[in-house]
Amino acid sequence: MSLPRTASIVIIGGGVVGCSIAYHLAGRGVRDVVVIERETVGSGTTSKAAGGIRAQFPTETEIRFSLEAIEVFERFEEEFGVDPGYKKIGYLFLVSDPDDLRGFEPRIALQRRLGVDVRVIAPADAKKLVPALRVDDLIAAVWGPGDGLAGPAEVTNGFAKRARQRGVTIAEGVRVTAIERAGDRVSGVTTTDGAMSAPLVINAAGPVAASVGRLAGVEIAVHPRRRHIFYTEPFPEIPGPIPLTTDRASGFYFRKELEQVLLSPGDVEDIGTDFEVPVDRAKIEEAVTKAVARVPVLEQATIAGGWAGLRPLTPDDHAIIGWAPGVQGFFLAVGFGGHGFQHSPATGRHVADWIVNGTPSMDLSLFDPGRFAQGRAKAHDQGPDAE
Ligand SMILES: Cc1cc2nc3c(=O)[nH]c(=O)nc-3n(C[C@H](O)[C@H](O)[C@H](O)COP(=O)(O)OP(=O)(O)OC[C@H]3O[C@@H](n4cnc5c(N)ncnc54)[C@H](O)[C@@H]3O)c2cc1C
């Protein structure tokens, strides 16, 4: 199929964010939406996600995004005809530092005010949830039983399938090489499959959002950082399901994936490029050391494999959603860090509402693209780094 030569809206990036936006735009009756994906749908950093979904965020906006995600994932199969593998396994944060626990308190109060079931529990109660844990050095744990997981590939394919059924063109294997401007307005894109005119272009390019922004002359504060996930051979010694459990002291997290255990050292490194994110085998050692310190029985497990992916982080760890400053018709939905999968349903809906109605349907100033240049962003107030 050849690429159409005109579109009402071009979305650059067929990851979970771009596909959700396309689905919601088409649902509001927007015609001639084209998603351009240089590889295949969901093959970008979406394919590297652990699938975690938590309402344990530090801001009202993000908590509301998560609560919306939970509602969407609960009825996903009905709406999209795809089983997303949604499971409410809960998120458990293990705390050993009193200052860290104090930091949780205002976040927990906000989450509870918004209806989230989240509690501080004793180490012994954390051990009841995950009997394999070592808890003698913990002072508490923070437990969100309503949190869970779903499959990023299934969810992305669900959005893409319904978007196509609603008339969206999703062009795979096509790369956007330039964003055309007429003065201070976007006028279209140039791709490896020819040029296309469009009055509106959405940057949903995940970890490479900054380089896509530069195609339109816009600087975007998205910095991709590498993170590893490893998995064991089947390991019945830790029976599932167990919560996604994060050791706050070391950053290590783990959960059960069918018979295997998924584990991450919680690394944050400035390594990996647009096309390649190498797996560093030394990270296996780091993950295993942290794992055995917290879950001694994992000493008997064998690592069967793993992968590394880029998390598109921003300086304050909040996403960037809104019109790009200085270029009319250029919209940004980028910088989702370690939570872009879980926030994709609400992102798609709000971006579509904003574009169709001319104004967002809730206060999205937290994500304002102009906040870094204006010095309004607070540094790192994201709370726990959990995925
Ligand atoms: C190890 C790891 C674990 C994670 N765990 C979780 C988790 O548990 N929960 C969670 O919510 N999130 C998690 N995340 C984060 C999540 O993966 C991302 O935030 C999310 O997938 C971002 O989606 P996206 O659509 O913005 O990006 P992407 O999936 O990367 O999509 C962008 C797409 O744009 C395409 N593209 C780029 N440039 C061009 C171009 N010039 N032309 C055409 N196409 C282009 C790319 O090929 C890509 O497919 C994790 C990430 C990592 C790395």
XYZ file of C-alpha atoms and ligand atoms in Angstrom:
440
model
C 0.000 0.000 0.000
C 1.460 3.349 -0.927
C 1.424 6.220 1.511
C -1.381 8.794 1.027
C -0.066 12.188 -0.158
C -2.179 14.215 2.254
C -3.385 13.691 5.790
C -5.342 15.689 8.343
C -2.943 14.524 11.053
C 0.372 12.671 10.790
C 1.468 10.770 13.907
C 5.184 9.966 13.951
C 5.601 6.692 15.843
C 3.487 3.544 16.010
C 4.274 2.670 19.623
C 1.635 2.316 22.296
C 1.326 6.113 22.585
C 0.959 6.840 18.849
C -1.512 3.992 18.347
C -3.647 5.086 21.311
C -3.772 8.659 19.986
C -4.740 7.403 16.512
C -7.495 5.207 17.939
C -8.972 8.054 19.977
C -8.747 10.615 17.162
C -10.572 8.294 14.788
C -13.156 7.633 17.517
C -13.915 11.348 17.559
C -14.579 11.284 13.834
C -11.237 12.694 12.646
C -10.628 11.385 9.124
C -7.361 10.884 7.222
C -5.184 10.191 10.240
C -1.884 8.566 9.227
C 0.539 6.875 11.638
C 4.067 6.545 10.263
C 6.190 3.850 11.890
C 9.745 3.225 10.683
C 9.663 -0.436 11.764
C 6.545 -2.323 12.890
C 3.756 -1.380 15.292
C 4.928 -1.706 18.899
C 8.515 -2.657 18.011
C 10.069 0.390 19.705
C 10.578 0.792 23.409
C 7.009 -0.410 23.954
C 8.289 -3.930 23.244
C 10.754 -3.598 26.150
C 8.256 -2.611 28.851
C 7.583 -4.764 31.899
C 3.845 -4.103 31.595
C 3.457 -2.651 35.082
C 0.486 -0.439 35.990
C 0.399 1.470 39.268
C -1.710 4.229 40.706
C 1.162 5.011 43.093
C 2.217 8.318 41.479
C 3.046 11.620 43.196
C 0.730 13.966 41.289
C -3.032 14.131 40.886
C -2.763 14.238 37.086
C -0.676 11.073 36.891
C -2.806 9.237 39.451
C -5.873 10.070 37.348
C -4.070 8.799 34.224
C -3.324 5.524 36.027
C -6.868 5.097 37.344
C -8.170 5.602 33.819
C -5.703 2.967 32.554
C -6.914 0.465 35.129
C -10.526 1.010 34.018
C -9.561 0.637 30.347
C -7.510 -2.526 30.923
C -10.353 -4.066 32.936
C -12.717 -3.825 29.947
C -10.066 -3.966 27.202
C -11.081 -7.306 25.741
C -14.689 -6.160 25.371
C -13.715 -2.927 23.634
C -10.744 -4.098 21.547
C -11.347 -7.826 21.044
C -7.855 -8.554 22.398
C -7.086 -10.114 25.784
C -4.505 -7.737 27.306
C -3.444 -10.243 29.979
C -4.442 -7.784 32.686
C -3.742 -9.019 36.221
C -4.169 -7.165 39.493
C -1.031 -8.452 41.213
C -0.338 -5.254 43.182
C 2.837 -3.199 43.616
C 4.935 -3.591 46.748
C 7.708 -1.129 47.667
C 10.168 -2.338 50.308
C 11.460 0.490 52.480
C 14.535 0.433 54.717
C 15.222 4.164 55.155
C 13.098 6.401 57.441
C 13.561 9.434 55.144
C 12.322 7.397 52.218
C 9.249 6.357 54.209
C 8.588 10.000 55.122
C 8.767 10.828 51.397
C 6.005 8.314 50.708
C 3.620 9.885 53.230
C 2.325 12.914 51.246
C 2.067 10.791 48.109
C 0.054 8.141 49.924
C -2.265 10.809 51.389
C -2.903 12.203 47.889
C -3.425 8.747 46.396
C -5.902 7.819 49.126
C -7.787 11.087 48.678
C -8.240 10.119 45.026
C -9.602 6.717 45.984
C -6.473 4.585 45.565
C -6.120 1.662 47.962
C -2.550 2.058 49.227
C -1.220 1.254 52.679
C 1.944 1.183 54.728
C 2.368 -2.344 56.054
C 4.822 -4.014 58.425
C 7.775 -6.025 57.053
C 6.159 -9.211 58.394
C 3.052 -8.454 56.315
C 5.204 -7.907 53.230
C 6.640 -11.366 53.859
C 3.110 -12.794 53.937
C 2.617 -11.383 50.423
C 6.007 -12.616 49.160
C 7.243 -15.362 51.497
C 10.642 -15.549 49.773
C 11.602 -12.017 50.885
C 14.293 -11.225 53.388
C 12.716 -8.524 55.576
C 14.946 -8.215 58.677
C 16.472 -4.899 57.485
C 13.157 -3.323 56.371
C 11.234 -0.744 58.373
C 8.018 -0.952 56.315
C 6.531 -1.662 52.916
C 4.086 0.304 50.808
C 1.388 -1.881 49.300
C -0.992 -1.017 46.465
C -3.214 -4.063 45.901
C -5.056 -2.430 42.985
C -1.900 -2.091 40.864
C -1.032 -4.741 38.297
C 0.221 -5.563 34.842
C -0.872 -6.137 31.256
C 0.820 -6.992 27.967
C 2.261 -3.987 26.084
C 2.171 -5.855 22.746
C -1.444 -6.931 23.198
C -2.552 -3.436 24.191
C -0.679 -1.759 21.310
C -2.103 -4.251 18.820
C -5.586 -3.645 20.227
C -5.275 0.116 19.706
C -3.791 -0.371 16.217
C -6.426 -2.884 15.137
C -9.371 -0.713 16.140
C -7.676 2.419 14.766
C -7.350 0.733 11.368
C -10.974 -0.394 11.528
C -11.903 3.237 12.149
C -10.075 4.293 8.984
C -6.594 5.197 10.239
C -3.698 4.375 7.887
C -0.759 2.851 9.739
C 2.260 2.797 7.439
C 4.980 0.439 8.685
C 8.558 0.366 7.408
C 8.393 4.078 6.557
C 10.645 6.639 8.250
C 9.977 10.350 8.614
C 13.165 12.088 7.471
C 12.019 15.726 7.571
C 9.203 17.830 8.973
C 8.234 20.549 6.517
C 7.348 24.068 7.642
C 5.750 27.039 5.973
C 6.980 29.905 8.141
C 6.166 29.049 11.730
C 3.603 26.391 10.754
C 4.048 22.699 10.091
C 2.987 21.823 6.551
C 3.813 18.134 6.231
C 6.514 15.495 6.373
C 9.038 13.915 4.058
C 9.410 10.173 4.413
C 11.369 7.317 2.892
C 8.174 6.701 0.915
C 7.731 10.238 -0.392
C 6.276 13.510 0.868
C 2.946 14.048 2.556
C 1.236 17.333 3.327
C -0.545 17.749 6.667
C -1.488 20.758 8.800
C -0.862 18.868 12.024
C 2.000 16.566 13.008
C 2.206 14.676 16.321
C 5.571 13.602 17.697
C 5.054 10.223 19.416
C 8.563 8.959 18.705
C 9.375 7.610 22.178
C 13.110 7.608 23.025
C 14.018 9.441 19.798
C 11.508 12.240 20.378
C 14.279 14.845 20.669
C 15.792 14.053 17.272
C 12.328 14.044 15.684
C 11.697 17.408 17.368
C 14.854 18.816 15.776
C 13.411 17.949 12.344
C 10.922 20.751 13.058
C 13.482 22.987 14.746
C 12.178 22.276 18.252
C 14.357 21.285 21.232
C 12.668 18.644 23.397
C 14.046 17.614 26.800
C 13.748 13.846 26.341
C 16.821 11.847 27.286
C 16.717 8.095 26.673
C 18.267 5.975 29.430
C 18.981 2.250 29.261
C 17.389 -0.276 31.616
C 17.775 -4.082 31.666
C 15.305 -6.830 32.472
C 16.422 -10.465 32.885
C 14.370 -13.629 33.276
C 15.092 -16.954 34.935
C 14.448 -20.517 33.874
C 11.099 -21.734 35.290
C 11.411 -21.269 39.044
C 8.634 -22.969 41.064
C 10.468 -22.161 44.337
C 8.723 -18.748 44.130
C 5.128 -19.583 43.292
C 3.162 -16.872 41.544
C 1.356 -14.646 41.391
C 3.356 -12.211 43.497
C 3.251 -8.401 43.455
C 5.687 -6.393 41.355
C 8.132 -5.857 44.211
C 10.709 -3.055 44.276
C 13.560 -2.850 46.767
C 13.833 0.894 47.288
C 17.357 0.687 48.687
C 18.882 -0.960 45.605
C 16.365 -0.196 42.824
C 16.038 -3.938 42.114
C 12.553 -5.116 41.158
C 11.005 -8.437 40.280
C 7.760 -10.228 39.555
C 6.623 -13.580 38.277
C 5.985 -14.047 34.522
C 4.230 -17.405 34.143
C 6.758 -19.890 35.575
C 9.733 -17.550 35.285
C 10.903 -14.686 37.461
C 11.483 -11.321 35.751
C 14.092 -9.173 37.453
C 15.709 -5.821 36.832
C 18.720 -4.209 38.505
C 16.901 -0.867 38.186
C 19.749 0.613 36.147
C 19.611 4.123 34.651
C 22.389 4.702 32.127
C 23.127 6.981 29.252
C 23.795 4.122 26.826
C 22.044 3.002 23.649
C 21.262 4.615 20.349
C 18.368 5.186 18.083
C 18.752 1.684 16.642
C 20.658 -0.375 19.151
C 20.452 -0.866 22.883
C 23.193 -3.367 23.762
C 22.714 -5.843 26.612
C 25.568 -5.551 29.106
C 26.229 -8.989 30.596
C 27.824 -7.365 33.662
C 24.320 -6.212 34.545
C 23.363 -9.856 35.116
C 25.847 -9.951 37.971
C 24.456 -6.698 39.383
C 20.866 -7.938 39.124
C 21.709 -11.290 40.723
C 23.643 -9.695 43.602
C 20.746 -7.350 44.394
C 18.231 -10.175 43.922
C 19.956 -12.633 46.236
C 20.371 -9.969 48.926
C 16.606 -9.444 48.995
C 15.320 -12.865 47.898
C 17.932 -15.438 49.005
C 16.272 -18.406 47.298
C 16.997 -16.784 43.923
C 20.563 -18.016 44.387
C 19.244 -21.329 43.041
C 17.732 -19.734 39.915
C 19.364 -19.702 36.490
C 19.213 -16.620 34.288
C 17.824 -17.741 30.919
C 17.987 -14.420 29.058
C 17.189 -10.747 29.113
C 16.920 -7.514 27.198
C 17.643 -3.811 27.484
C 15.469 -0.905 26.433
C 15.490 2.871 26.504
C 13.223 4.763 28.864
C 12.469 8.215 27.433
C 13.106 10.303 30.570
C 12.670 14.053 31.096
C 14.489 16.256 33.649
C 11.523 16.175 36.083
C 10.365 12.647 35.172
C 6.977 13.858 33.948
C 5.831 13.421 30.359
C 5.627 16.232 27.808
C 2.148 16.622 26.301
C 0.979 19.693 24.392
C 1.705 22.027 21.477
C 5.390 22.527 20.754
C 6.459 26.075 21.594
C 7.275 28.171 18.534
C 5.924 25.896 15.787
C 2.228 25.872 15.075
C 0.633 22.544 14.273
C 3.328 20.468 15.977
C 2.021 18.479 18.968
C 4.186 16.530 21.449
C 3.253 13.315 23.301
C 6.659 12.201 24.517
C 8.936 11.705 27.539
C 6.897 8.998 29.273
C 9.897 7.435 30.987
C 9.081 4.134 32.673
C 5.327 4.642 32.607
C 4.351 5.308 28.994
C 2.633 1.990 28.564
C 0.318 2.417 31.532
C -0.436 6.055 30.699
C -1.160 5.389 27.020
C -4.963 5.003 27.319
C -5.416 8.363 29.066
C -2.789 10.043 26.879
C -4.600 8.992 23.709
C -7.948 10.180 25.003
C -6.702 13.537 26.275
C -4.620 14.308 23.184
C -7.632 13.556 20.953
C -9.917 15.698 23.139
C -7.408 18.547 23.079
C -6.966 18.474 19.312
C -10.661 18.069 18.509
C -12.053 20.487 21.138
C -9.198 22.985 21.037
C -8.634 22.629 24.764
C -7.710 19.739 27.060
C -10.537 18.128 29.022
C -8.542 18.259 32.249
C -5.658 20.339 33.590
C -2.549 18.961 31.864
C -0.213 21.790 32.885
C 2.012 19.226 34.656
C 3.057 18.098 31.173
C 3.464 21.585 29.651
C 6.164 21.454 26.925
C 7.301 24.984 27.855
C 8.080 24.266 31.504
C 11.798 23.535 31.137
C 12.632 26.627 29.103
C 10.595 28.725 31.545
C 12.373 27.174 34.560
C 9.070 26.016 36.068
C 9.919 22.318 36.243
C 10.831 20.860 39.607
C 13.690 18.388 39.581
C 12.856 14.717 40.043
C 9.603 14.795 41.940
C 8.390 11.590 40.393
C 8.524 9.487 43.537
C 9.434 5.835 43.264
C 11.179 4.746 40.077
C 9.378 1.471 39.745
C 9.596 0.140 36.202
C 13.107 -1.936 30.582
C 11.860 -1.106 30.492
C 10.767 -1.410 31.321
C 9.610 -0.635 31.251
N 8.541 -1.010 32.020
C 7.385 -0.302 31.958
C 6.262 -0.670 32.753
O 6.316 -1.612 33.516
N 5.139 0.089 32.641
C 5.049 1.155 31.806
O 4.016 1.821 31.775
N 6.093 1.520 31.021
C 7.258 0.826 31.084
N 8.340 1.200 30.334
C 8.252 2.444 29.560
C 7.521 2.248 28.257
O 8.117 1.196 27.527
C 7.572 3.540 27.434
O 7.308 4.686 28.217
C 6.520 3.489 26.314
O 6.604 2.265 25.626
C 6.712 4.639 25.351
O 5.884 4.404 24.235
P 6.033 5.274 22.927
O 4.936 4.873 22.022
O 6.158 6.694 23.322
O 7.471 4.859 22.360
P 7.901 3.706 21.315
O 7.287 2.406 21.641
O 9.386 3.728 21.225
O 7.258 4.208 19.965
C 7.845 5.206 19.175
C 7.927 4.673 17.774
O 8.368 5.722 16.924
C 9.053 5.123 15.866
N 9.859 6.167 15.230
C 10.881 6.863 15.780
N 11.386 7.739 14.908
C 10.658 7.616 13.770
C 10.715 8.247 12.501
N 11.608 9.193 12.229
N 9.817 7.864 11.572
C 8.896 6.904 11.830
N 8.817 6.265 13.016
C 9.677 6.614 13.966
C 9.862 4.025 16.524
O 10.234 3.008 15.612
C 8.912 3.540 17.604
O 8.208 2.359 17.246
C 9.526 0.457 30.363
C 10.607 0.757 29.528
C 11.758 -0.009 29.588
C 12.913 0.311 28.672
